[in-house]
Short mmCIF file of C-alpha atoms in Angstrom, two decimals:
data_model
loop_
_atom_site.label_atom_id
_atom_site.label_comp_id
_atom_site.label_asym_id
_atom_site.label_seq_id
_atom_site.Cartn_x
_atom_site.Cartn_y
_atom_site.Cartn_z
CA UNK V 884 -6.26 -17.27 -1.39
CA UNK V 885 -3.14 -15.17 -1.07
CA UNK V 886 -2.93 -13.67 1.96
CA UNK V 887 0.55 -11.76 4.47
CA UNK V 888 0.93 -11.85 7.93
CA UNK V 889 3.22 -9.96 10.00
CA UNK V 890 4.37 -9.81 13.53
CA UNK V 891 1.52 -7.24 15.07
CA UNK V 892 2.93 -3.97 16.93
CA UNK V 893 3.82 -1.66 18.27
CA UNK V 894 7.38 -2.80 18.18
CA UNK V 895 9.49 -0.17 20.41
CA UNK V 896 13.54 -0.31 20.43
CA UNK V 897 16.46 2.32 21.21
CA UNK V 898 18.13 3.91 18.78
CA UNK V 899 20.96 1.89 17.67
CA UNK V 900 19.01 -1.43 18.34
CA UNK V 901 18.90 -4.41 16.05
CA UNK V 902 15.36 -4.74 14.22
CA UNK V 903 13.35 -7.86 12.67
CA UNK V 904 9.94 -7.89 11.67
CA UNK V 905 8.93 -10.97 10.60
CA UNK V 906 6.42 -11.30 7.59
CA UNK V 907 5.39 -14.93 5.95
CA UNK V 908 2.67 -15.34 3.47
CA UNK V 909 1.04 -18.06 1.67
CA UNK V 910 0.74 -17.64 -2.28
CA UNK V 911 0.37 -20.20 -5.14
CA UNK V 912 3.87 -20.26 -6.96
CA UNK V 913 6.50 -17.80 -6.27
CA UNK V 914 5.44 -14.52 -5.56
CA UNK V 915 7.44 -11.32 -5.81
CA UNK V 916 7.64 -9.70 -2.54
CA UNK V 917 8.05 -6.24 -1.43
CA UNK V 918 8.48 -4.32 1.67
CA UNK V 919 6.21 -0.53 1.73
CA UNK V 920 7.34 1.94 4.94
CA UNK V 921 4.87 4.50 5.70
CA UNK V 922 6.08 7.74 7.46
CA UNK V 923 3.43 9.80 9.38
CA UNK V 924 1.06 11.67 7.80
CA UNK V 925 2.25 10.54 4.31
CA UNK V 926 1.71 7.83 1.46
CA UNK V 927 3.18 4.25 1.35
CA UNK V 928 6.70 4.31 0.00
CA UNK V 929 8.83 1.38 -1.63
CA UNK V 930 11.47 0.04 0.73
CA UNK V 931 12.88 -2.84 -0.87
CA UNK V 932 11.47 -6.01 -2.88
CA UNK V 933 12.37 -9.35 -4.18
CA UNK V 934 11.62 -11.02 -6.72
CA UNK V 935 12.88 -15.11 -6.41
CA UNK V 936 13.25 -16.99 -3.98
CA UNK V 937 17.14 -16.70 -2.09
CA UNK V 938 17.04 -12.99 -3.29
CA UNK V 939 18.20 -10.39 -0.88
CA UNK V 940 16.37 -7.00 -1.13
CA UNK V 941 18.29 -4.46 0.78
CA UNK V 942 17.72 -0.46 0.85
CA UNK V 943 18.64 2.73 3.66
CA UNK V 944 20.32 -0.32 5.71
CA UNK V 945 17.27 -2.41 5.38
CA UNK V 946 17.79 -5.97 4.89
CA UNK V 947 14.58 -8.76 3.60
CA UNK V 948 15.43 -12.09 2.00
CA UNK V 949 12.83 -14.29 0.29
CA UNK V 950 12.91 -18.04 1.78
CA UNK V 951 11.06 -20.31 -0.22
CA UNK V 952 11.20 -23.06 2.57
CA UNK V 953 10.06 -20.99 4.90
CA UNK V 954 7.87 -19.00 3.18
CA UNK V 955 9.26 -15.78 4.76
CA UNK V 956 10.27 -12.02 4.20
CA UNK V 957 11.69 -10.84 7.17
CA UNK V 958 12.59 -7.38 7.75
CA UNK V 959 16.06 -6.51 9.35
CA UNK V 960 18.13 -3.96 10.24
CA UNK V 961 21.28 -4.15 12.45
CA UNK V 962 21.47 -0.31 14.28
CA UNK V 963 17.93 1.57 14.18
CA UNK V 964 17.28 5.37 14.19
CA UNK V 965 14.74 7.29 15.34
CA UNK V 966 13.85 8.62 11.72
CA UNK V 967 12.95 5.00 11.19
CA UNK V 968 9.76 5.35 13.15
CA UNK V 969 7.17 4.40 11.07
CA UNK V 970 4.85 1.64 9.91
CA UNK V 971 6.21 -0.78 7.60
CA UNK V 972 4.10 -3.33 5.60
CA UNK V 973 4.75 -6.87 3.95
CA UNK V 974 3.16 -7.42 0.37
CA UNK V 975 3.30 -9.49 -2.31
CA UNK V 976 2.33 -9.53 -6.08
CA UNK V 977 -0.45 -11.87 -6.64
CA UNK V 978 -0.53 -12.67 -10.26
CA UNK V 979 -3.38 -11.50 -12.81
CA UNK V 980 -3.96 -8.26 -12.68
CA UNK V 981 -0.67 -6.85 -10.89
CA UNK V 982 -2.29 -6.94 -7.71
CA UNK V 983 -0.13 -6.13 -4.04
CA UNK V 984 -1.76 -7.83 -1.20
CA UNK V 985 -0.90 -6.16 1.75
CA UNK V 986 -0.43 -7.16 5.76
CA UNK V 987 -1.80 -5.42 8.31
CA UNK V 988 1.59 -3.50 8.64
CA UNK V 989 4.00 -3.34 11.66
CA UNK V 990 4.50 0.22 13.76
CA UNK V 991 8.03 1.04 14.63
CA UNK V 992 8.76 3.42 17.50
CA UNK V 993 12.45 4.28 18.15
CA UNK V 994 13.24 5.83 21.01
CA UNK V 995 16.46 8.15 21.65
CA UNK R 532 7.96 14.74 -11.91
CA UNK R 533 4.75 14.98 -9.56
CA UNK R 534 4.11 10.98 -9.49
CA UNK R 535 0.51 10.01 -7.96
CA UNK R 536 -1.38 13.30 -6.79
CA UNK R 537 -4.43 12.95 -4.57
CA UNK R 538 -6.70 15.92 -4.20
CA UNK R 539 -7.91 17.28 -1.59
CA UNK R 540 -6.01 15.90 1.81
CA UNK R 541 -8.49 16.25 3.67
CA UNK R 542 -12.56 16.51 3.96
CA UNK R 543 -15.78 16.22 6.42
CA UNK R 544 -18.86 15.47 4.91
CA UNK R 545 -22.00 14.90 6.65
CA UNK R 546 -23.93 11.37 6.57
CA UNK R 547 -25.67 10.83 3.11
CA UNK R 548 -23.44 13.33 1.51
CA UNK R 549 -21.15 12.67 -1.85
CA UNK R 550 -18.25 13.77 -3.19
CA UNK R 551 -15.45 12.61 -5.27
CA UNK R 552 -11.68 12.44 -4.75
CA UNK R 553 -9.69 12.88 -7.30
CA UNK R 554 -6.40 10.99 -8.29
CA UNK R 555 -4.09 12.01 -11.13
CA UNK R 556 -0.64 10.20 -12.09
CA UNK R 557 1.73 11.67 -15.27
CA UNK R 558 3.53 8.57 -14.96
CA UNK R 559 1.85 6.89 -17.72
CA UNK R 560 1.02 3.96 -15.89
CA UNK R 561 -1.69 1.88 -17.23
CA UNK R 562 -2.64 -0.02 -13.73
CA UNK R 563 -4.10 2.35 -11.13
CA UNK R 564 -6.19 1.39 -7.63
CA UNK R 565 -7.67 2.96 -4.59
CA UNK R 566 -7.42 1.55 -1.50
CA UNK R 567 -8.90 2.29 1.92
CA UNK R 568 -6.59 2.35 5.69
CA UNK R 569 -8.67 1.67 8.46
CA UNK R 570 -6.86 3.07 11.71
CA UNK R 571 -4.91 0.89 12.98
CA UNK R 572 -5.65 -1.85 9.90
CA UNK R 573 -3.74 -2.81 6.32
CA UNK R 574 -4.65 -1.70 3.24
CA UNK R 575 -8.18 -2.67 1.76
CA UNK R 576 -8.47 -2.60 -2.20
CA UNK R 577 -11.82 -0.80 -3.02
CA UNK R 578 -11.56 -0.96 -7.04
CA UNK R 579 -8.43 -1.02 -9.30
CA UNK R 580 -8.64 -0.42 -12.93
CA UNK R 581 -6.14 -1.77 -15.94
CA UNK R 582 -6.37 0.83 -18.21
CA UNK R 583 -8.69 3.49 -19.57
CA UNK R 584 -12.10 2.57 -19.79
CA UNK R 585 -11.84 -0.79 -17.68
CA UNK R 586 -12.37 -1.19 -14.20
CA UNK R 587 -12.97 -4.13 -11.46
CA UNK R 588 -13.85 -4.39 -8.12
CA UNK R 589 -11.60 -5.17 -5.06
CA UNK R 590 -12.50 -6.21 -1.66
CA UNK R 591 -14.41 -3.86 0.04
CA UNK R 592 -16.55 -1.87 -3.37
CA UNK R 593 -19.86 -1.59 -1.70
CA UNK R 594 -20.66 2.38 -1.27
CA UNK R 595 -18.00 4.02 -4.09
CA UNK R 596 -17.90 3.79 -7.69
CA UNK R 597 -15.12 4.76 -10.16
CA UNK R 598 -14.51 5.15 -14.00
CA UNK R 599 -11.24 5.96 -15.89
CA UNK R 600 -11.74 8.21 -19.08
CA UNK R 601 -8.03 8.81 -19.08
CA UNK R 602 -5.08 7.17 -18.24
CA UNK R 603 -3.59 9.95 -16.14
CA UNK R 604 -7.38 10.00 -14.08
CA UNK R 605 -8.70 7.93 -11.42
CA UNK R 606 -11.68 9.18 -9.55
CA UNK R 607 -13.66 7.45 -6.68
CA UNK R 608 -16.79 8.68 -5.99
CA UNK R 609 -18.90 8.20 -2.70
CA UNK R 610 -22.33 8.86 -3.65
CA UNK R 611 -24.24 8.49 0.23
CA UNK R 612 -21.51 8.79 2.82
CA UNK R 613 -21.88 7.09 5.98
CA UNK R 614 -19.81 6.95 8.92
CA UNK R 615 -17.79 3.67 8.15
CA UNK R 616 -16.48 5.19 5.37
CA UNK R 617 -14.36 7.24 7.72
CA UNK R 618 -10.95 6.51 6.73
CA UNK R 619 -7.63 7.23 4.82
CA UNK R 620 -7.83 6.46 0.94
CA UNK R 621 -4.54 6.45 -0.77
CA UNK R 622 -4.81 6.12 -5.03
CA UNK R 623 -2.01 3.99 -6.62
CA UNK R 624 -0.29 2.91 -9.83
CA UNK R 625 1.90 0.73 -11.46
CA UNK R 626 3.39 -0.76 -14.68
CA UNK R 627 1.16 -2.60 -16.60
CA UNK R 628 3.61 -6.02 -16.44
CA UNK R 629 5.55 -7.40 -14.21
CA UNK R 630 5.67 -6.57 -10.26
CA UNK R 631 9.77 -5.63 -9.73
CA UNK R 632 8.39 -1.65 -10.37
CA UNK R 633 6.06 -2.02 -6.76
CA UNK R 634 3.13 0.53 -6.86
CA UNK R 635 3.60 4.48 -6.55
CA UNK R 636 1.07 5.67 -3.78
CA UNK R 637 -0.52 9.09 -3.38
CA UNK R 638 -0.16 11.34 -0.10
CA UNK R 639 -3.40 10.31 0.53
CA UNK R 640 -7.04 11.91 1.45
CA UNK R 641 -8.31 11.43 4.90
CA UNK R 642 -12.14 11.56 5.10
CA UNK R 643 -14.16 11.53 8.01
CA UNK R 644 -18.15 11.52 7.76
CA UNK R 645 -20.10 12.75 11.02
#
């Protein structure tokens, strides 16, 4: 079946540091995919999605593009903050019934 | 515009208790879910339903039921709590076609049974 996987955590940086969190998944077809940030104590929030492959989602500095080849949906951003801090999950729509299948979702600690 | 609302944020209830948390949306959305956070763990899709009066089952049903009169309503019920249903449950929805739109979550409820 479908299924995400992302790079597990904690990831820790400095503020100002460059981030990637890699996510790749295995779908039938060409999923959309979608990247959900959860602050603490709060509900998961829409970051940024794409929906073909070679698209570039992009949103608050935060860069994903879907590779087809590589089957990939890698989270960047190039200087960090510490209201970043947060865990961030990879989805992606799995046809029928409008259905997000989620990874297990990356925590982000940024440090002053 | 008050989105998903999940009521209340927080509860204890003791082993072999029920209850029912409620989830409202005024978004019109015809697709809502509920899904379960482990600490620690992803997101675990409990039920979902596509519009009022129809509802499925996700991964991990066993222990809750649900029914949607309304479109704005989405209640999950837990009818004999036990401890591993200690968790977060967030309540979600969505356009009915089409996945650009992404879900809108609730805050969340976070229930722990002692």
């Amino acid at each position: 079946g479908d299924s995400v996987t992302q790079m597990e955590g904690p990831v820790t940086l400095s503020e100002e540091a460059f981030l990637t969190i890699n996510c790749t998944y295995t779908a039938t077809g060409y999923p959309s995919l979608f990247w959900y940030v959860q602050y603490p104590g709060e509900g998961l929030q829409l970051l940024l999605k794409a929906t073909k492959a070679d698209d570039k989602g992009s949103n608050k500095g935060f860069e994903a593009t879907y590779r087809k080849e590589t089957t990939s949906f890698h989270l960047e951003k190039g200087s960090v903050q510490v209201s970043d801090s947060a865990v961030y999950f990879c989805a992606l729509f799995s046809g029928g019934y409008n259905k997000l299948i989620f990874g297990a979702g990356t925590r982000l600690a940024v440090h002053p | 515009n008050a989105g998903v609302t999940q009521t209340p944020k927080f509860r204890i209830l003791k082993i072999g208790q029920s209850m029912t948390l409620q989830c409202t949306q005024d978004m019109n959305h015809n697709y809502m879910y509920w899904y379960r956070q482990d600490p620690g763990m992803g997101l675990k899709l409990i039920y979902y339903s596509v519009g009022a009066g129809i509802t499925d089952k996700g991964e991990v049903p066993n222990g809750y039921n649900v029914s949607r009169s309304t479109t704005e309503d989405f209640p999950l019920r837990l009818e004999l709590a036990a401890p591993s249903q200690t968790s977060v449950y967030f309540c979600a929805s969505s356009y009915p076609v089409g996945a650009n739109y992404g879900y809108t979550f609730g805050s969340g409820t976070r229930l722990t049974v002692v």
